[in-house]
PDB file of C-alpha atoms in Angstrom:
ATOM      1  CA  UNK A 223     -26.618 -33.480  25.378  1.00 67.00           C
ATOM      2  CA  UNK A 224     -24.282 -34.736  26.972  1.00 80.00           C
ATOM      3  CA  UNK A 225     -23.918 -35.180  30.199  1.00 95.00           C
ATOM      4  CA  UNK A 226     -21.365 -33.311  31.943  1.00 96.00           C
ATOM      5  CA  UNK A 227     -19.656 -32.246  35.844  1.00 96.00           C
ATOM      6  CA  UNK A 228     -17.167 -30.125  36.591  1.00 96.00           C
ATOM      7  CA  UNK A 229     -14.802 -31.215  39.261  1.00 95.00           C
ATOM      8  CA  UNK A 230     -12.763 -28.564  40.684  1.00 93.00           C
ATOM      9  CA  UNK A 231     -10.243 -30.444  42.480  1.00 92.00           C
ATOM     10  CA  UNK A 232      -9.137 -31.870  39.273  1.00 92.00           C
ATOM     11  CA  UNK A 233      -9.299 -29.166  37.141  1.00 94.00           C
ATOM     12  CA  UNK A 234     -11.418 -30.226  34.866  1.00 96.00           C
ATOM     13  CA  UNK A 235     -14.289 -31.497  33.040  1.00 97.00           C
ATOM     14  CA  UNK A 236     -16.137 -35.321  33.506  1.00 97.00           C
ATOM     15  CA  UNK A 237     -18.105 -36.015  31.045  1.00 97.00           C
ATOM     16  CA  UNK A 238     -20.603 -39.034  30.312  1.00 97.00           C
ATOM     17  CA  UNK A 239     -20.035 -41.352  27.529  1.00 95.00           C
ATOM     18  CA  UNK A 240     -22.500 -43.857  27.609  1.00 93.00           C
ATOM     19  CA  UNK A 241     -23.199 -47.298  29.530  1.00 94.00           C
ATOM     20  CA  UNK A 242     -22.065 -50.237  28.378  1.00 94.00           C
ATOM     21  CA  UNK A 243     -25.225 -52.102  26.822  1.00 93.00           C
ATOM     22  CA  UNK A 244     -28.593 -50.006  26.161  1.00 91.00           C
ATOM     23  CA  UNK A 245     -31.072 -52.384  27.058  1.00 94.00           C
ATOM     24  CA  UNK A 246     -31.100 -55.694  28.471  1.00 94.00           C
ATOM     25  CA  UNK A 247     -33.766 -58.390  28.989  1.00 94.00           C
ATOM     26  CA  UNK A 248     -34.197 -59.560  32.558  1.00 94.00           C
ATOM     27  CA  UNK A 249     -34.055 -63.207  33.092  1.00 95.00           C
ATOM     28  CA  UNK A 250     -34.556 -64.237  36.588  1.00 97.00           C
ATOM     29  CA  UNK A 251     -31.667 -62.064  38.060  1.00 96.00           C
ATOM     30  CA  UNK A 252     -30.694 -58.033  38.553  1.00 96.00           C
ATOM     31  CA  UNK A 253     -29.307 -56.948  35.256  1.00 95.00           C
ATOM     32  CA  UNK A 254     -26.751 -54.054  35.203  1.00 95.00           C
ATOM     33  CA  UNK A 255     -25.547 -51.618  33.433  1.00 96.00           C
ATOM     34  CA  UNK A 256     -22.187 -49.888  34.073  1.00 96.00           C
ATOM     35  CA  UNK A 257     -21.324 -45.928  32.639  1.00 95.00           C
ATOM     36  CA  UNK A 258     -18.516 -44.602  31.309  1.00 96.00           C
ATOM     37  CA  UNK A 259     -17.418 -41.390  32.465  1.00 97.00           C
ATOM     38  CA  UNK A 260     -14.853 -39.643  30.101  1.00 97.00           C
ATOM     39  CA  UNK A 261     -12.391 -37.024  32.855  1.00 97.00           C
ATOM     40  CA  UNK A 262     -10.902 -34.432  29.867  1.00 96.00           C
ATOM     41  CA  UNK A 263      -8.664 -31.734  32.328  1.00 96.00           C
ATOM     42  CA  UNK A 264      -8.287 -27.837  31.887  1.00 97.00           C
ATOM     43  CA  UNK A 265      -5.500 -26.537  28.962  1.00 97.00           C
ATOM     44  CA  UNK A 266      -3.598 -23.654  29.624  1.00 98.00           C
ATOM     45  CA  UNK A 267      -1.516 -21.414  27.783  1.00 97.00           C
ATOM     46  CA  UNK A 268       1.936 -20.357  27.903  1.00 97.00           C
ATOM     47  CA  UNK A 269       1.853 -16.803  26.310  1.00 97.00           C
ATOM     48  CA  UNK A 270       5.196 -14.410  26.725  1.00 98.00           C
ATOM     49  CA  UNK A 271       5.268 -10.849  25.911  1.00 97.00           C
ATOM     50  CA  UNK A 272       9.035  -7.961  25.694  1.00 98.00           C
ATOM     51  CA  UNK A 273       9.074  -4.967  27.227  1.00 97.00           C
ATOM     52  CA  UNK A 274      11.747  -2.485  27.327  1.00 97.00           C
ATOM     53  CA  UNK A 275      14.364  -2.080  30.911  1.00 97.00           C
ATOM     54  CA  UNK A 276      15.160   1.027  29.762  1.00 96.00           C
ATOM     55  CA  UNK A 277      13.908   4.348  30.488  1.00 94.00           C
ATOM     56  CA  UNK A 278      11.875   6.287  27.933  1.00 93.00           C
ATOM     57  CA  UNK A 279      13.152   4.017  25.101  1.00 93.00           C
ATOM     58  CA  UNK A 280      10.018   1.886  23.276  1.00 94.00           C
ATOM     59  CA  UNK A 281      11.157  -1.693  21.864  1.00 96.00           C
ATOM     60  CA  UNK A 282      11.549  -1.701  18.145  1.00 96.00           C
ATOM     61  CA  UNK A 283       8.872  -3.011  16.070  1.00 95.00           C
ATOM     62  CA  UNK A 284      11.298  -6.059  15.181  1.00 95.00           C
ATOM     63  CA  UNK A 285      12.441  -7.035  18.931  1.00 96.00           C
ATOM     64  CA  UNK A 286       8.378  -7.672  19.513  1.00 95.00           C
ATOM     65  CA  UNK A 287       7.802  -9.696  16.178  1.00 95.00           C
ATOM     66  CA  UNK A 288      10.937 -11.912  18.486  1.00 96.00           C
ATOM     67  CA  UNK A 289       8.225 -12.746  20.853  1.00 96.00           C
ATOM     68  CA  UNK A 290       8.378 -16.387  20.636  1.00 96.00           C
ATOM     69  CA  UNK A 291       4.228 -18.416  20.309  1.00 94.00           C
ATOM     70  CA  UNK A 292       4.408 -21.722  22.258  1.00 95.00           C
ATOM     71  CA  UNK A 293       1.206 -23.167  20.582  1.00 95.00           C
ATOM     72  CA  UNK A 294       1.019 -25.579  23.148  1.00 96.00           C
ATOM     73  CA  UNK A 295      -1.289 -26.611  25.752  1.00 96.00           C
ATOM     74  CA  UNK A 296      -0.207 -27.511  29.661  1.00 97.00           C
ATOM     75  CA  UNK A 297      -2.305 -29.508  32.351  1.00 95.00           C
ATOM     76  CA  UNK A 298      -3.038 -28.341  35.772  1.00 95.00           C
ATOM     77  CA  UNK A 299       0.875 -29.138  37.754  1.00 94.00           C
ATOM     78  CA  UNK A 300       2.623 -28.865  34.744  1.00 96.00           C
ATOM     79  CA  UNK A 301       5.924 -26.707  34.629  1.00 97.00           C
ATOM     80  CA  UNK A 302       6.593 -25.537  31.956  1.00 97.00           C
ATOM     81  CA  UNK A 303      10.343 -23.647  30.539  1.00 97.00           C
ATOM     82  CA  UNK A 304      10.822 -19.965  28.329  1.00 97.00           C
ATOM     83  CA  UNK A 305      11.191 -20.122  25.017  1.00 96.00           C
ATOM     84  CA  UNK A 306      14.010 -18.469  24.385  1.00 96.00           C
ATOM     85  CA  UNK A 307      13.608 -15.516  21.928  1.00 96.00           C
ATOM     86  CA  UNK A 308      15.395 -16.812  18.610  1.00 94.00           C
ATOM     87  CA  UNK A 309      18.431 -13.393  18.649  1.00 96.00           C
ATOM     88  CA  UNK A 310      18.811 -12.021  21.953  1.00 97.00           C
ATOM     89  CA  UNK A 311      20.541  -9.174  20.840  1.00 97.00           C
ATOM     90  CA  UNK A 312      19.668  -6.765  18.502  1.00 97.00           C
ATOM     91  CA  UNK A 313      21.268  -3.789  16.255  1.00 96.00           C
ATOM     92  CA  UNK A 314      19.260  -0.293  16.768  1.00 95.00           C
ATOM     93  CA  UNK A 315      20.092   1.877  13.787  1.00 92.00           C
ATOM     94  CA  UNK A 316      17.241   3.952  14.060  1.00 91.00           C
ATOM     95  CA  UNK A 317      18.211   4.723  17.507  1.00 90.00           C
ATOM     96  CA  UNK A 318      21.917   3.610  17.224  1.00 94.00           C
ATOM     97  CA  UNK A 319      22.619   0.846  19.840  1.00 95.00           C
ATOM     98  CA  UNK A 320      21.980  -2.415  20.412  1.00 97.00           C
ATOM     99  CA  UNK A 321      18.916  -3.613  22.600  1.00 98.00           C
ATOM    100  CA  UNK A 322      20.229  -7.104  24.527  1.00 98.00           C
ATOM    101  CA  UNK A 323      17.663  -9.263  25.863  1.00 98.00           C
ATOM    102  CA  UNK A 324      17.946  -9.967  29.466  1.00 98.00           C
ATOM    103  CA  UNK A 325      15.920 -12.415  30.408  1.00 97.00           C
ATOM    104  CA  UNK A 326      13.163 -13.682  31.940  1.00 98.00           C
ATOM    105  CA  UNK A 327      10.946 -13.256  34.645  1.00 97.00           C
ATOM    106  CA  UNK A 328      11.264 -16.412  35.334  1.00 96.00           C
ATOM    107  CA  UNK A 329      12.652 -18.904  34.322  1.00 96.00           C
ATOM    108  CA  UNK A 330       9.892 -21.035  34.161  1.00 96.00           C
ATOM    109  CA  UNK A 331       6.293 -21.359  35.923  1.00 97.00           C
ATOM    110  CA  UNK A 332       3.968 -23.886  37.143  1.00 97.00           C
ATOM    111  CA  UNK A 333       0.681 -23.406  35.695  1.00 96.00           C
ATOM    112  CA  UNK A 334      -1.715 -22.744  38.906  1.00 95.00           C
ATOM    113  CA  UNK A 335      -5.481 -23.251  37.152  1.00 94.00           C
ATOM    114  CA  UNK A 336      -4.764 -20.802  35.220  1.00 96.00           C
ATOM    115  CA  UNK A 337      -3.197 -19.243  31.949  1.00 97.00           C
ATOM    116  CA  UNK A 338       1.485 -18.419  32.659  1.00 97.00           C
ATOM    117  CA  UNK A 339       2.317 -15.559  31.135  1.00 97.00           C
ATOM    118  CA  UNK A 340       6.402 -15.126  31.205  1.00 98.00           C
ATOM    119  CA  UNK A 341       7.782 -11.451  30.343  1.00 98.00           C
ATOM    120  CA  UNK A 342      11.699 -10.590  28.808  1.00 98.00           C
ATOM    121  CA  UNK A 343      13.259  -7.534  29.678  1.00 98.00           C
ATOM    122  CA  UNK A 344      15.668  -6.085  26.305  1.00 98.00           C
ATOM    123  CA  UNK A 345      17.641  -3.222  27.312  1.00 98.00           C
ATOM    124  CA  UNK A 346      19.033  -0.234  25.398  1.00 97.00           C
ATOM    125  CA  UNK A 347      23.013   0.352  24.748  1.00 95.00           C
ATOM    126  CA  UNK A 348      23.122   2.902  23.098  1.00 94.00           C
ATOM    127  CA  UNK A 349      26.774   3.557  20.544  1.00 94.00           C
ATOM    128  CA  UNK A 350      29.470   5.606  22.133  1.00 94.00           C
ATOM    129  CA  UNK A 351      31.799   7.877  20.403  1.00 94.00           C
ATOM    130  CA  UNK A 352      34.969  10.320  21.071  1.00 94.00           C
ATOM    131  CA  UNK A 353      36.117  13.146  20.736  1.00 94.00           C
ATOM    132  CA  UNK A 354      39.696  13.323  19.093  1.00 92.00           C
ATOM    133  CA  UNK A 355      41.905  15.471  18.829  1.00 92.00           C
ATOM    134  CA  UNK A 356      45.433  16.335  16.580  1.00 90.00           C
ATOM    135  CA  UNK A 357      46.531  19.635  15.414  1.00 91.00           C
ATOM    136  CA  UNK A 358      48.530  20.425  11.766  1.00 91.00           C
ATOM    137  CA  UNK A 359      51.030  23.155  11.079  1.00 91.00           C
ATOM    138  CA  UNK A 360      49.071  26.255   8.284  1.00 92.00           C
ATOM    139  CA  UNK A 361      52.296  27.167   7.595  1.00 93.00           C
ATOM    140  CA  UNK A 362      53.895  25.878   4.105  1.00 92.00           C
ATOM    141  CA  UNK A 363      56.729  24.639   5.240  1.00 93.00           C
ATOM    142  CA  UNK A 364      56.986  24.359   8.575  1.00 93.00           C
ATOM    143  CA  UNK A 365      55.648  21.664  11.137  1.00 92.00           C
ATOM    144  CA  UNK A 366      55.075  21.826  14.838  1.00 90.00           C
ATOM    145  CA  UNK A 367      57.304  21.842  17.632  1.00 90.00           C
ATOM    146  CA  UNK A 368      57.219  18.699  19.729  1.00 89.00           C
ATOM    147  CA  UNK A 369      56.134  21.161  22.576  1.00 89.00           C
ATOM    148  CA  UNK A 370      52.571  21.590  20.492  1.00 89.00           C
ATOM    149  CA  UNK A 371      51.764  18.456  19.989  1.00 86.00           C
ATOM    150  CA  UNK A 372      52.540  17.736  23.331  1.00 88.00           C
ATOM    151  CA  UNK A 373      49.575  20.065  24.385  1.00 90.00           C
ATOM    152  CA  UNK A 374      46.843  18.668  21.988  1.00 89.00           C
ATOM    153  CA  UNK A 375      44.189  18.241  25.228  1.00 88.00           C
ATOM    154  CA  UNK A 376      42.555  14.594  25.084  1.00 87.00           C
ATOM    155  CA  UNK A 377      38.980  14.280  26.364  1.00 88.00           C
ATOM    156  CA  UNK A 378      37.898  10.683  28.036  1.00 89.00           C
ATOM    157  CA  UNK A 379      35.001  11.147  27.458  1.00 89.00           C
ATOM    158  CA  UNK A 380      32.118   9.415  25.479  1.00 90.00           C
ATOM    159  CA  UNK A 381      29.654  10.073  23.491  1.00 90.00           C
ATOM    160  CA  UNK A 382      25.304   9.523  22.436  1.00 86.00           C
ATOM    161  CA  UNK A 383      24.437  10.411  18.986  1.00 87.00           C
ATOM    162  CA  UNK A 384      23.541  13.432  19.032  1.00 85.00           C
ATOM    163  CA  UNK A 385      25.316  15.176  21.933  1.00 87.00           C
ATOM    164  CA  UNK A 386      26.803  18.434  21.419  1.00 92.00           C
ATOM    165  CA  UNK A 387      30.420  18.283  21.886  1.00 91.00           C
ATOM    166  CA  UNK A 388      32.767  21.766  22.808  1.00 90.00           C
ATOM    167  CA  UNK A 389      36.687  21.213  21.116  1.00 91.00           C
ATOM    168  CA  UNK A 390      38.365  22.009  24.360  1.00 88.00           C
ATOM    169  CA  UNK A 391      41.248  25.140  24.069  1.00 88.00           C
ATOM    170  CA  UNK A 392      44.471  23.479  24.205  1.00 87.00           C
ATOM    171  CA  UNK A 393      46.539  22.511  27.638  1.00 77.00           C
ATOM    172  CA  UNK A 394      48.299  25.749  27.382  1.00 74.00           C
ATOM    173  CA  UNK A 395      48.621  28.928  24.956  1.00 61.00           C
ATOM    174  CA  UNK A 396      51.940  31.830  26.072  1.00 61.00           C
TER     175      UNK A 396
END
């Protein structure tokens, strides 16, 4: 078995590799054996995790699948830059809207004797729809007068899929 020494100050392990010679013959002088040690720094990893920044909306699996992976290892004191996801928007047909990557909790991190984790946030914006109105004459051969067309309601509100919208009455009735 090898002789090792855990070096907390340098954050790694020293391993004894052996002497320059296994034996020596004393020939009217001292003999010296030189031992060699090898240092290996502890290695750390960068991990990634995505979270929804929109209350009540869970991230779809398709976004989780965009989570970067980093196979590199890093030593104590190394600066690690966050990897961007391969795409930063995702059209969500199930929830009828778009997810947008808003960034990580930090653009980079310095390894401090531990793995580093980058947490990315995605926000959801539902597609918006409007209610529009138009009047038609249901009497054959009769066009609506301009005065009636002027009574057409307008609705500047926007609605998300599944919202209930009630039709507005004409702006005046006589």
